[in-house]
PDB file of N, CA, C and O in Angstrom:
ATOM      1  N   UNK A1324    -164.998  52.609 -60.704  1.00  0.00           N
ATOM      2  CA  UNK A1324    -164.050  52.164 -59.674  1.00  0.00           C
ATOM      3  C   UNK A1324    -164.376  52.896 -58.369  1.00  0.00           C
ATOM      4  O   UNK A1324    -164.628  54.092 -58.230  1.00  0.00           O
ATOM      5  N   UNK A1325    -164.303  51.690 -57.209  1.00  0.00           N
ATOM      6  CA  UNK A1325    -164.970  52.830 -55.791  1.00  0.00           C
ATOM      7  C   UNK A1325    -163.492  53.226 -55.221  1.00  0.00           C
ATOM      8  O   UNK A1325    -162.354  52.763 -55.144  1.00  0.00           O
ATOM      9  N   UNK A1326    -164.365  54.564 -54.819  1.00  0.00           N
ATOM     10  CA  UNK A1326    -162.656  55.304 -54.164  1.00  0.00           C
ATOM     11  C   UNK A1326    -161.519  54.409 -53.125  1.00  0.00           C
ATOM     12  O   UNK A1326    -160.321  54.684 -53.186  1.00  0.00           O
ATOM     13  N   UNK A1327    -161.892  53.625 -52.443  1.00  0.00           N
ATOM     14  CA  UNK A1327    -161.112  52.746 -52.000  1.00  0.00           C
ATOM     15  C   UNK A1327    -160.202  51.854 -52.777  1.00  0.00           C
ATOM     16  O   UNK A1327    -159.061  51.550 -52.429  1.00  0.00           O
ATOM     17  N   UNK A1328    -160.944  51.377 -54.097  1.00  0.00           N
ATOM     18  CA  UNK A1328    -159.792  50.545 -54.729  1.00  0.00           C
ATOM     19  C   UNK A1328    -158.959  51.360 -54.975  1.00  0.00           C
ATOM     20  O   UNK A1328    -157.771  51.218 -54.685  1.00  0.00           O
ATOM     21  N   UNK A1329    -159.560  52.584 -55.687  1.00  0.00           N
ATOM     22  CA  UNK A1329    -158.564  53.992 -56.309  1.00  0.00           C
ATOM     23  C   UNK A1329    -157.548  54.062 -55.326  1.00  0.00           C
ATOM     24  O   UNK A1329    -156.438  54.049 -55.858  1.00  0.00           O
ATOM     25  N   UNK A1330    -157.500  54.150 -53.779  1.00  0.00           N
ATOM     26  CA  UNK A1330    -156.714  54.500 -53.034  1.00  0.00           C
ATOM     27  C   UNK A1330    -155.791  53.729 -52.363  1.00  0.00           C
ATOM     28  O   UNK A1330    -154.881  54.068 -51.607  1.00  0.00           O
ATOM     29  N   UNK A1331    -156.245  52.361 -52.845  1.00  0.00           N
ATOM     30  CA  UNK A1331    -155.797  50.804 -52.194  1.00  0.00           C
ATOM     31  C   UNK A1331    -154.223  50.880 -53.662  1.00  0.00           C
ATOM     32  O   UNK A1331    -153.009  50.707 -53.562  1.00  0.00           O
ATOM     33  N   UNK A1332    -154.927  51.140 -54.576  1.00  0.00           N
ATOM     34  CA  UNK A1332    -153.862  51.064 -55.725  1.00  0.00           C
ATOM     35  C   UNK A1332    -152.909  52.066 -55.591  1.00  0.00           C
ATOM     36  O   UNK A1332    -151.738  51.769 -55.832  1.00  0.00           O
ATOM     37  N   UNK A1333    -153.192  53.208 -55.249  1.00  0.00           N
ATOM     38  CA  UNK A1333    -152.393  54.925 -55.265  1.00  0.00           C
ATOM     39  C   UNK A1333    -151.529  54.300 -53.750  1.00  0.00           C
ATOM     40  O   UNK A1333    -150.298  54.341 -53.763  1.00  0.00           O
ATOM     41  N   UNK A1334    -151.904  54.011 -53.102  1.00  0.00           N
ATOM     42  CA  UNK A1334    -151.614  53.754 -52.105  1.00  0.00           C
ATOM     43  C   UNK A1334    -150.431  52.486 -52.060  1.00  0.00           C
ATOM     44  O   UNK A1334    -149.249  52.703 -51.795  1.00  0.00           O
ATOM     45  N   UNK A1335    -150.804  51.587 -52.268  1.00  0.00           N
ATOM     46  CA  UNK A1335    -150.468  49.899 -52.200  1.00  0.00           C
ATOM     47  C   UNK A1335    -150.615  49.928 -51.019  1.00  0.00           C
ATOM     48  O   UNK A1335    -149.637  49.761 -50.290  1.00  0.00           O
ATOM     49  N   UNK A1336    -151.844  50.140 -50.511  1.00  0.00           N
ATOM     50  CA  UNK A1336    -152.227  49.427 -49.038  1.00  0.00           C
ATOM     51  C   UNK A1336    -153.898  48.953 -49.324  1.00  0.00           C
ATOM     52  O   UNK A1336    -154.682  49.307 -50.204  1.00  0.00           O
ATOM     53  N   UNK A1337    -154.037  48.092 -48.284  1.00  0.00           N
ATOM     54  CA  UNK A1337    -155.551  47.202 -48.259  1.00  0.00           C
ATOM     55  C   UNK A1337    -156.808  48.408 -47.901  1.00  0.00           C
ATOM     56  O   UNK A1337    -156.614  49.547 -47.474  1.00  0.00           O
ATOM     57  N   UNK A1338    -157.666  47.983 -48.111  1.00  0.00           N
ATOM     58  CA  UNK A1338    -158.565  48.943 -47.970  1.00  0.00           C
ATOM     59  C   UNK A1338    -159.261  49.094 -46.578  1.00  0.00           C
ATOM     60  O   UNK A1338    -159.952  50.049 -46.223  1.00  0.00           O
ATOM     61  N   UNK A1339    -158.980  48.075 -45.918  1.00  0.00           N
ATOM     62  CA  UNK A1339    -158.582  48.351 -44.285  1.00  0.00           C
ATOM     63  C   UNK A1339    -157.818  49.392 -43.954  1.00  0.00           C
ATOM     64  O   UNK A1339    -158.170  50.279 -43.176  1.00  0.00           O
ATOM     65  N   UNK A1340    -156.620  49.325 -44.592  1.00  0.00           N
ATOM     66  CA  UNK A1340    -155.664  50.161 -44.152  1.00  0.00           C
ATOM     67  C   UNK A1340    -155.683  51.569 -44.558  1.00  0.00           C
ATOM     68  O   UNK A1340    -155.146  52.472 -43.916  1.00  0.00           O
ATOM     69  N   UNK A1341    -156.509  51.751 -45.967  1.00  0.00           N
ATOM     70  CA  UNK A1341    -156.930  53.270 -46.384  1.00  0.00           C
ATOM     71  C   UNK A1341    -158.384  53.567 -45.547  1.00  0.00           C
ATOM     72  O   UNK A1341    -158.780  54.731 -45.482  1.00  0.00           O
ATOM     73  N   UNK A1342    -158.994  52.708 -45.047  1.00  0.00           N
ATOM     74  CA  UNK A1342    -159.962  53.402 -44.215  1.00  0.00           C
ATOM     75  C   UNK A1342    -159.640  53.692 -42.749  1.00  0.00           C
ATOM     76  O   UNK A1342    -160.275  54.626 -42.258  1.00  0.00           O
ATOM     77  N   UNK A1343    -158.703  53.013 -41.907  1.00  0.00           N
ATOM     78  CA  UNK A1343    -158.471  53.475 -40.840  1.00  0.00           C
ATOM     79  C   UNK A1343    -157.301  53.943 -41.027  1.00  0.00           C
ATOM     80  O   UNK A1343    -156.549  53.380 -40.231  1.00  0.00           O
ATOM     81  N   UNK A1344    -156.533  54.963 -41.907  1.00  0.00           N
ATOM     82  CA  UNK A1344    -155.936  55.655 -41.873  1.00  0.00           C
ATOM     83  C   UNK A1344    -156.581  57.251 -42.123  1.00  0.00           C
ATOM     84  O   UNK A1344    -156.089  58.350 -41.865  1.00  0.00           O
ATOM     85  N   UNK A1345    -157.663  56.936 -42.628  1.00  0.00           N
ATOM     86  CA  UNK A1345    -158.802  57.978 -42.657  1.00  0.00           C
ATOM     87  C   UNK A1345    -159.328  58.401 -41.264  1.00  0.00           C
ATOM     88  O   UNK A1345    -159.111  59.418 -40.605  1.00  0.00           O
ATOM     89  N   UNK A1346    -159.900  57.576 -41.080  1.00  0.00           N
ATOM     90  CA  UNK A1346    -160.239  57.674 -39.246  1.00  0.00           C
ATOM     91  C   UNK A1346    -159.645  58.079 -38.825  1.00  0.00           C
ATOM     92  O   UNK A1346    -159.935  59.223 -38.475  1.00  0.00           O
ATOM     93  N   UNK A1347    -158.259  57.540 -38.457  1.00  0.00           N
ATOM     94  CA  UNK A1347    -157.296  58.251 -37.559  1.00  0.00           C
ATOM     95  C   UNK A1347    -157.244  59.688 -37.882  1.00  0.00           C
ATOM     96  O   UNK A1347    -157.199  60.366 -36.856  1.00  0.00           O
ATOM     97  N   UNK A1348    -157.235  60.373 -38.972  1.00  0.00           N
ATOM     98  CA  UNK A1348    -157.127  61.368 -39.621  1.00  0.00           C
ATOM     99  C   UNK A1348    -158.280  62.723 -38.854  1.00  0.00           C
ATOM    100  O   UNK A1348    -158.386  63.918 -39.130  1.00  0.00           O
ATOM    101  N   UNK A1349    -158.849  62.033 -38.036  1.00  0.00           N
ATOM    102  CA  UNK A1349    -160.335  63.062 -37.297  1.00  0.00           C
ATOM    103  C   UNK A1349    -159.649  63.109 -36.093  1.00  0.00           C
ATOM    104  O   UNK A1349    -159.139  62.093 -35.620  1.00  0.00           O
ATOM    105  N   UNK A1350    -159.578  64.358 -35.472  1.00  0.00           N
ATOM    106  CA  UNK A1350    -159.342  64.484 -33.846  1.00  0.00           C
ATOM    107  C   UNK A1350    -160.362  63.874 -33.142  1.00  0.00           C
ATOM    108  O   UNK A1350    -161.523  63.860 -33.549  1.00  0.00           O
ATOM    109  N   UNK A1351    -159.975  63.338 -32.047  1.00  0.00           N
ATOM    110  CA  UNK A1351    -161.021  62.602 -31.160  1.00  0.00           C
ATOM    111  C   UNK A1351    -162.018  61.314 -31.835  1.00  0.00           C
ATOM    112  O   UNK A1351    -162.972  60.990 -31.128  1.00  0.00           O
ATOM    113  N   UNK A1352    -161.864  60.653 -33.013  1.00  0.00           N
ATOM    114  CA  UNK A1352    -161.804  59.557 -33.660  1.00  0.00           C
ATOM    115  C   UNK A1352    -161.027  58.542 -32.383  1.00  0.00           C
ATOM    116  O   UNK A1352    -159.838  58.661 -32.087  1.00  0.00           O
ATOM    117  N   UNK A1353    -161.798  57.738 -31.855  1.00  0.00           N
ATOM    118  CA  UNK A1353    -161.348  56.302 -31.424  1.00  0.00           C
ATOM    119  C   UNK A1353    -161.585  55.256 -32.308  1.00  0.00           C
ATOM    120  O   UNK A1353    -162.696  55.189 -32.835  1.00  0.00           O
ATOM    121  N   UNK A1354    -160.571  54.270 -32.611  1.00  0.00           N
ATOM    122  CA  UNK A1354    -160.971  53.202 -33.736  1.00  0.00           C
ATOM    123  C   UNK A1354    -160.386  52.167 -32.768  1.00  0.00           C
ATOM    124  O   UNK A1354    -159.497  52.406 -31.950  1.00  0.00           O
ATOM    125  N   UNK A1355    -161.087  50.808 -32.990  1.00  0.00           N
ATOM    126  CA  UNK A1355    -160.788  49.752 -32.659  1.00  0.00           C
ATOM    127  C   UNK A1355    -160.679  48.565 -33.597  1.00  0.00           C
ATOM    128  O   UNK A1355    -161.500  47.648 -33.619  1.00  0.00           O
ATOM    129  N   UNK A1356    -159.393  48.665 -34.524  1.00  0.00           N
ATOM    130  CA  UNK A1356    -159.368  47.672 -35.611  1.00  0.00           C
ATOM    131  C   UNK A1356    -159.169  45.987 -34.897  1.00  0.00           C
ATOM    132  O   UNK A1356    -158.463  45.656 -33.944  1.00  0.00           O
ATOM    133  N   UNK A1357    -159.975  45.227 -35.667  1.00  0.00           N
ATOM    134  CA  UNK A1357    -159.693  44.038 -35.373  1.00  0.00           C
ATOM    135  C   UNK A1357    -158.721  42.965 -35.896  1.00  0.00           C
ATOM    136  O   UNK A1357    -159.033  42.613 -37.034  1.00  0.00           O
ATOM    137  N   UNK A1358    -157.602  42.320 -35.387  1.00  0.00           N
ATOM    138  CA  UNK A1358    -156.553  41.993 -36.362  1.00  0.00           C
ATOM    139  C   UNK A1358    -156.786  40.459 -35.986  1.00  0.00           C
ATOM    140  O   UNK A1358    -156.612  40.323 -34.775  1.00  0.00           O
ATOM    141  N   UNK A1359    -156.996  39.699 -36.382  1.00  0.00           N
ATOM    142  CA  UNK A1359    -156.901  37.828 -36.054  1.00  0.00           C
ATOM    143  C   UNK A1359    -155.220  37.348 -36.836  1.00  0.00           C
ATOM    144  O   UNK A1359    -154.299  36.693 -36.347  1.00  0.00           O
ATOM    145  N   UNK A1360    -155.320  37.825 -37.839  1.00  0.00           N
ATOM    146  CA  UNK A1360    -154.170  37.262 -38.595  1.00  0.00           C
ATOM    147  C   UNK A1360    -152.855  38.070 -38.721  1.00  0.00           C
ATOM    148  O   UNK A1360    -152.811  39.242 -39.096  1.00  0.00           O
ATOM    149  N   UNK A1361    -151.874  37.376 -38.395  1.00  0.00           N
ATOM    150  CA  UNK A1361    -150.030  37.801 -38.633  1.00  0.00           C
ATOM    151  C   UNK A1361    -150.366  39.226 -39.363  1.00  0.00           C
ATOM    152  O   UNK A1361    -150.719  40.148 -38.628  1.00  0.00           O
ATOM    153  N   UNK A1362    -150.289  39.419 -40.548  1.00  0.00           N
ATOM    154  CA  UNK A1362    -150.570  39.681 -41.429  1.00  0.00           C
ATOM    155  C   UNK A1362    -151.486  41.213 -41.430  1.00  0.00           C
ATOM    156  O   UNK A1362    -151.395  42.176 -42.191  1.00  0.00           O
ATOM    157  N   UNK A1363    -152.163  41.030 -40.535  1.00  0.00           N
ATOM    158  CA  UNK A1363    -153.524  42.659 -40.313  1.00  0.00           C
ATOM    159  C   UNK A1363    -152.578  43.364 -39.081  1.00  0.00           C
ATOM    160  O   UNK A1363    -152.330  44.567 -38.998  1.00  0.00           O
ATOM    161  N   UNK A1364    -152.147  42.377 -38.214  1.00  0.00           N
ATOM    162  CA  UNK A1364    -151.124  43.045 -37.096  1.00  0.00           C
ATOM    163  C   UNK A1364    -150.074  43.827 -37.150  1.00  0.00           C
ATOM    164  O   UNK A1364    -149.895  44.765 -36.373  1.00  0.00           O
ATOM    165  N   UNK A1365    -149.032  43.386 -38.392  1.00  0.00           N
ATOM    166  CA  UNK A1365    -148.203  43.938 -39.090  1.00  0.00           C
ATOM    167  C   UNK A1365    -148.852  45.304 -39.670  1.00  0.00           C
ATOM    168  O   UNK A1365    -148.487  46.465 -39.484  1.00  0.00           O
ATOM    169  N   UNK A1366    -149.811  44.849 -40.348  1.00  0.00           N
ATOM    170  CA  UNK A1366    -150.575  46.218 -41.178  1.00  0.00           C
ATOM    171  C   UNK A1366    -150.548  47.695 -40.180  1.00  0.00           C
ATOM    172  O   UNK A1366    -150.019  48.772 -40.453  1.00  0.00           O
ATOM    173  N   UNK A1367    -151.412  47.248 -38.798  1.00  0.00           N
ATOM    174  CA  UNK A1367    -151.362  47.701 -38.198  1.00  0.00           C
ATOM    175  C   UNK A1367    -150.714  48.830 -37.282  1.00  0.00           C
ATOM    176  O   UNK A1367    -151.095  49.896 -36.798  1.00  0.00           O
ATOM    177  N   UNK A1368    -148.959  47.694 -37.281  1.00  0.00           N
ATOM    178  CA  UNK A1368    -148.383  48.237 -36.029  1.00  0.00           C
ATOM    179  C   UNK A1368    -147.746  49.418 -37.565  1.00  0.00           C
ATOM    180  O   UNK A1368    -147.207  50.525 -37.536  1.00  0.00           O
ATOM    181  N   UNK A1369    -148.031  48.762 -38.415  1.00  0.00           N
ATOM    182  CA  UNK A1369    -147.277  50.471 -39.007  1.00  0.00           C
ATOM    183  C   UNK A1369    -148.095  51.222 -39.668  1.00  0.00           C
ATOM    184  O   UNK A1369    -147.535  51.617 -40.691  1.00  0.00           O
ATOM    185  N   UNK A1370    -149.359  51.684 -39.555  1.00  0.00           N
ATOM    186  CA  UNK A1370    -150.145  52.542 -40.297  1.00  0.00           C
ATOM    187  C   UNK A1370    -149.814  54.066 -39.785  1.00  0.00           C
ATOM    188  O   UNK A1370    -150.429  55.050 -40.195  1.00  0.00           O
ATOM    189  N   UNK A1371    -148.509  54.121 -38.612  1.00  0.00           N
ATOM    190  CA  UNK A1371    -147.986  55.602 -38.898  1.00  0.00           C
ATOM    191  C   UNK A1371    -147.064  55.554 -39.762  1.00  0.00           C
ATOM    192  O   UNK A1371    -146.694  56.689 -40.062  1.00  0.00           O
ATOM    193  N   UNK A1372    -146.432  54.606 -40.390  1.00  0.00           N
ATOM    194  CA  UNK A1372    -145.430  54.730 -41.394  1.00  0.00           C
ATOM    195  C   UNK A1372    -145.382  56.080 -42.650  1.00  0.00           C
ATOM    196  O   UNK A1372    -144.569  56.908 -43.061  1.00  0.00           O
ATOM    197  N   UNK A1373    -147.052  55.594 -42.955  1.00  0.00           N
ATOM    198  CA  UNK A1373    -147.233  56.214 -43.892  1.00  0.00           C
ATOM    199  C   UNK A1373    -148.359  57.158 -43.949  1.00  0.00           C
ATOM    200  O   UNK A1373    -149.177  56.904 -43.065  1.00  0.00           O
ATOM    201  N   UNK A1374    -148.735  58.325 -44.807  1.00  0.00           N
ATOM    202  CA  UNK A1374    -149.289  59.404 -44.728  1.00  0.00           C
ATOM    203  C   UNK A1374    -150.376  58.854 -46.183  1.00  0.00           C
ATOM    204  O   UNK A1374    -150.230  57.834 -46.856  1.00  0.00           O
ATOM    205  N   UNK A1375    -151.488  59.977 -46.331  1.00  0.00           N
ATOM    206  CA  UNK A1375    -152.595  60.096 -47.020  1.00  0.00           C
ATOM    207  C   UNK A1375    -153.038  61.399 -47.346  1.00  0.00           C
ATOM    208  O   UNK A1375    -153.537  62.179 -46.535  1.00  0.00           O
ATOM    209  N   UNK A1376    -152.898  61.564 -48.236  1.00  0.00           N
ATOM    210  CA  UNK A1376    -152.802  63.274 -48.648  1.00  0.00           C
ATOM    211  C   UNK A1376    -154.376  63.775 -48.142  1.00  0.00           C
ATOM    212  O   UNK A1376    -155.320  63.096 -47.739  1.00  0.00           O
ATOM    213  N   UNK A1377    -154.235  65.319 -48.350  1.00  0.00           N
ATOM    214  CA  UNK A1377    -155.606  66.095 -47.172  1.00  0.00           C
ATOM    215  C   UNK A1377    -156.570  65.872 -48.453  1.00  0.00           C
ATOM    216  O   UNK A1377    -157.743  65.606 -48.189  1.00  0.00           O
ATOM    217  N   UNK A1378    -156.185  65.955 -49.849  1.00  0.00           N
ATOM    218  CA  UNK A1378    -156.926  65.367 -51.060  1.00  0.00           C
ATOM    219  C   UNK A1378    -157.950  64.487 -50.631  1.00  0.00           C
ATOM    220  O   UNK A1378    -159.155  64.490 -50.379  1.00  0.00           O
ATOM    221  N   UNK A1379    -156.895  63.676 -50.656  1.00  0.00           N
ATOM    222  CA  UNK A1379    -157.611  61.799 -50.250  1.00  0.00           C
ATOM    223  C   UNK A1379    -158.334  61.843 -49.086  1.00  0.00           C
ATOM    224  O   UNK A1379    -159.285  61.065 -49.165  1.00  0.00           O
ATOM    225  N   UNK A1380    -158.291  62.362 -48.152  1.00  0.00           N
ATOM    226  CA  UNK A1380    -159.283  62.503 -46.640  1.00  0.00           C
ATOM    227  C   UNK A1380    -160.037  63.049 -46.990  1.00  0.00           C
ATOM    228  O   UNK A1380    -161.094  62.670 -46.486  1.00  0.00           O
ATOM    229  N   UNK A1381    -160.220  64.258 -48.009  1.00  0.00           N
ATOM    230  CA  UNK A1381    -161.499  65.179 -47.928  1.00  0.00           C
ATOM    231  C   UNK A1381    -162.631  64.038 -49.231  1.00  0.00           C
ATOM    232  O   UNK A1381    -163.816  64.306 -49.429  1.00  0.00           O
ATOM    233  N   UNK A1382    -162.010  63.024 -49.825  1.00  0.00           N
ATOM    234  CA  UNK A1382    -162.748  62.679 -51.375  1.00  0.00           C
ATOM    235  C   UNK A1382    -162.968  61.757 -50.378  1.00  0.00           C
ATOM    236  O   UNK A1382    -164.068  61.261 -50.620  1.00  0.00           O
ATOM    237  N   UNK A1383    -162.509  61.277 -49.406  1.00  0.00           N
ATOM    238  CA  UNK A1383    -162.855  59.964 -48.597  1.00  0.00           C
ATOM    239  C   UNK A1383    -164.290  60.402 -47.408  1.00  0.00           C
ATOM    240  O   UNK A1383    -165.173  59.708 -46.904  1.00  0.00           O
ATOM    241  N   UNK A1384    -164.032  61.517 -47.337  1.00  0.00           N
ATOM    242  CA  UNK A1384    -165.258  62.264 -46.229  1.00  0.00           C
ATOM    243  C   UNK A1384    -166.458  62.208 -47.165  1.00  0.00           C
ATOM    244  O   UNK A1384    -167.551  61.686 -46.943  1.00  0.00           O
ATOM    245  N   UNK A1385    -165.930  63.016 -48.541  1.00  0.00           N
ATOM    246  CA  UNK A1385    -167.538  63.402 -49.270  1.00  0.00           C
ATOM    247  C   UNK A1385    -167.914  62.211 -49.359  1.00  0.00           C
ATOM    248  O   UNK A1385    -168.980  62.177 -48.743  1.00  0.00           O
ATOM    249  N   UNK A1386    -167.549  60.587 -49.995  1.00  0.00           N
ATOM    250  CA  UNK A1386    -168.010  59.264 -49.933  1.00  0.00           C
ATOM    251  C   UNK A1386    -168.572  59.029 -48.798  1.00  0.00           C
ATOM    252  O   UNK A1386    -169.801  59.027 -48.725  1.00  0.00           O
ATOM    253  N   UNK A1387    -167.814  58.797 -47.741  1.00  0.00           N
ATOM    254  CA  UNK A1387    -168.623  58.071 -46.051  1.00  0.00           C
ATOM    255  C   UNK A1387    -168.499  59.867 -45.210  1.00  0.00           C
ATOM    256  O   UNK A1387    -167.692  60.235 -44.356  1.00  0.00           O
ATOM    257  N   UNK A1388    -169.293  60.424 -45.676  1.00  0.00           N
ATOM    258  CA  UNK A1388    -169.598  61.132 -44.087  1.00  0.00           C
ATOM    259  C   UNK A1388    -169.603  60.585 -42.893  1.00  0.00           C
ATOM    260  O   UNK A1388    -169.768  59.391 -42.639  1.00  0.00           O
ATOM    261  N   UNK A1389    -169.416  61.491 -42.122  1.00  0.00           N
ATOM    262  CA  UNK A1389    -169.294  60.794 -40.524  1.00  0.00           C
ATOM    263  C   UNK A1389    -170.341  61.588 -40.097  1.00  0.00           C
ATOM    264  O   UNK A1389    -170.533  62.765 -40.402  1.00  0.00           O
ATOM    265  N   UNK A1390    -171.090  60.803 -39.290  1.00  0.00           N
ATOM    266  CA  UNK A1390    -172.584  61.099 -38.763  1.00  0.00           C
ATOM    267  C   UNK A1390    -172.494  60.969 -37.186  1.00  0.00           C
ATOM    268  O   UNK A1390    -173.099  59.946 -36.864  1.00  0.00           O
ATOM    269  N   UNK A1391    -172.071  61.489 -36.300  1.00  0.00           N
ATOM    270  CA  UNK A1391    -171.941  61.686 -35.006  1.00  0.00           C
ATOM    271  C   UNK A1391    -172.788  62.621 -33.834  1.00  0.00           C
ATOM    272  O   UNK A1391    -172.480  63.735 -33.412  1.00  0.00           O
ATOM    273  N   UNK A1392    -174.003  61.736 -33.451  1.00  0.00           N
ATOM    274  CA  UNK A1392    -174.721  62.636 -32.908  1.00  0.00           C
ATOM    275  C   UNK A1392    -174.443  62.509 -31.035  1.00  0.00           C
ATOM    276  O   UNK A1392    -173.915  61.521 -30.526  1.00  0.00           O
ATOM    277  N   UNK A1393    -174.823  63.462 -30.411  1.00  0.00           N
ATOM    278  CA  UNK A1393    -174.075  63.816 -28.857  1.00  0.00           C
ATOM    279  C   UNK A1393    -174.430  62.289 -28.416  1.00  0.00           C
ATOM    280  O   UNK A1393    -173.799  61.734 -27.517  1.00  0.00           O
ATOM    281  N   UNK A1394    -175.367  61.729 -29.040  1.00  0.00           N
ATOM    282  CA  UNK A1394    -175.965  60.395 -27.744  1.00  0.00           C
ATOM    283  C   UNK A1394    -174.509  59.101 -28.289  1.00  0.00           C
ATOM    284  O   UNK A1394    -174.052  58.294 -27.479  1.00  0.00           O
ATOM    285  N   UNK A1395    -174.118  59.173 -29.460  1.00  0.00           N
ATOM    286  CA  UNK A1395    -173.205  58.370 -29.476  1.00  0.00           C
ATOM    287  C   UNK A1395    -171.961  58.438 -28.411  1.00  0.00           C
ATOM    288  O   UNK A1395    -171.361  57.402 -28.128  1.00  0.00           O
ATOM    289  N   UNK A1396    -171.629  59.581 -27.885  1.00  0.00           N
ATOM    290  CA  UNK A1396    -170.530  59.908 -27.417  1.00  0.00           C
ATOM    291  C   UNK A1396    -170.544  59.043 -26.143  1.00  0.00           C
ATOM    292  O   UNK A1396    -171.338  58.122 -25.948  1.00  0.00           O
ATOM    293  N   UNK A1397    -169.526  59.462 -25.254  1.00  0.00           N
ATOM    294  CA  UNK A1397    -169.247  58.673 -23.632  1.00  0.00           C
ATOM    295  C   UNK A1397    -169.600  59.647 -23.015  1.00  0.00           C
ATOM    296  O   UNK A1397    -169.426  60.670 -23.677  1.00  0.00           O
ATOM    297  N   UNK A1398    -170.081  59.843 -21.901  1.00  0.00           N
ATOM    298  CA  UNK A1398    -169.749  61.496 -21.115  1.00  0.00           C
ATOM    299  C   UNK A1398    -168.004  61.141 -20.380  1.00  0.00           C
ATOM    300  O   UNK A1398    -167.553  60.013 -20.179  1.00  0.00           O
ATOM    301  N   UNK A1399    -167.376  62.305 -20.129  1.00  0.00           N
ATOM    302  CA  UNK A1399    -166.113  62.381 -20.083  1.00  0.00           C
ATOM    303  C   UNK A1399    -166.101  61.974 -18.403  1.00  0.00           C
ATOM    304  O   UNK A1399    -166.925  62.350 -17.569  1.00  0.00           O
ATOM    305  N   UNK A1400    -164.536  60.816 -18.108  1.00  0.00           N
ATOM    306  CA  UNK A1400    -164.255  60.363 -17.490  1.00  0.00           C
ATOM    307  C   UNK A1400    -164.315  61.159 -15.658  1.00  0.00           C
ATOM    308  O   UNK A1400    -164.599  60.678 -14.561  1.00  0.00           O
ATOM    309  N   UNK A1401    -163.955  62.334 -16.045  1.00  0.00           N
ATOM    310  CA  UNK A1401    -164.073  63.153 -14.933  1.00  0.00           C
ATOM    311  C   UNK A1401    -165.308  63.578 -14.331  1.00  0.00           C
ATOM    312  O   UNK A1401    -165.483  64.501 -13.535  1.00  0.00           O
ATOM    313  N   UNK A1402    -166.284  62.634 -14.908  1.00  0.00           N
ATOM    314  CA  UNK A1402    -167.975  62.376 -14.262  1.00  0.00           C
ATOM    315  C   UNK A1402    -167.626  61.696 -13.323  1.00  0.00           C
ATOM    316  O   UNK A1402    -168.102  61.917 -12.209  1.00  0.00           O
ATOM    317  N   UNK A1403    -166.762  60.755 -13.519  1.00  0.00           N
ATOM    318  CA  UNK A1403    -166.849  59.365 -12.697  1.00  0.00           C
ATOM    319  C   UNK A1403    -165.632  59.017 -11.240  1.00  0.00           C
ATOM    320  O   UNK A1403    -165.600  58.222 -10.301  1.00  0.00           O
ATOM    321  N   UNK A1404    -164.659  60.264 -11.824  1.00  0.00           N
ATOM    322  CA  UNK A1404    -163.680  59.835 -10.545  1.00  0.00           C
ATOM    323  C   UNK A1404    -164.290  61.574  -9.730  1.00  0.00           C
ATOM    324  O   UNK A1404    -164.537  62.701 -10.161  1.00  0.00           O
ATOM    325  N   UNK A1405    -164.304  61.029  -8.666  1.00  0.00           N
ATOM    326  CA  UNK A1405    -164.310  61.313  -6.889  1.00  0.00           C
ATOM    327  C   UNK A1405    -163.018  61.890  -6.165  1.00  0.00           C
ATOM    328  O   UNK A1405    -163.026  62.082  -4.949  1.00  0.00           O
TER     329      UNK A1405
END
């Protein structure tokens, strides 16, 4: 069983919703979920409702590491205003 179903079930949320509740879970993490349907919007507007234990974030890290090297980044806004 992949850790997402595990957490989709522990959870009763979609596995959308256990992965960008993960994300959110990183300081300075920007996510841009995409919602088309009623249904993902709802998901959405409440994924602060609910919490995800530091358990579940750290078993969710060792699966998808996050690989973030400096060239991905933006340079910070205060380059640009004058």
């Amino acid at each position: 069983i992949n850790i997402l179903d595990a957490l989709s079930t522990k959870y009763s949320k979609s596995q959308s919703e256990i992965a960008l509740k993960w994300l959110l879970s990183f300081e300075g993490v920007i996510t841009m979920p995409k919602a088309l349907k009623s249904e993902h919007i709802d998901q959405l507007s409440k994924i602060n409702d609910w919490t995800i234990s530091k358990d579940d974030i750290t078993e969710l890290t060792k699966n998808f590491p996050l690989r973030v090297s400096v060239s991905d980044c933006a340079l910070p806004i205060s380059k640009y205003i004058k």
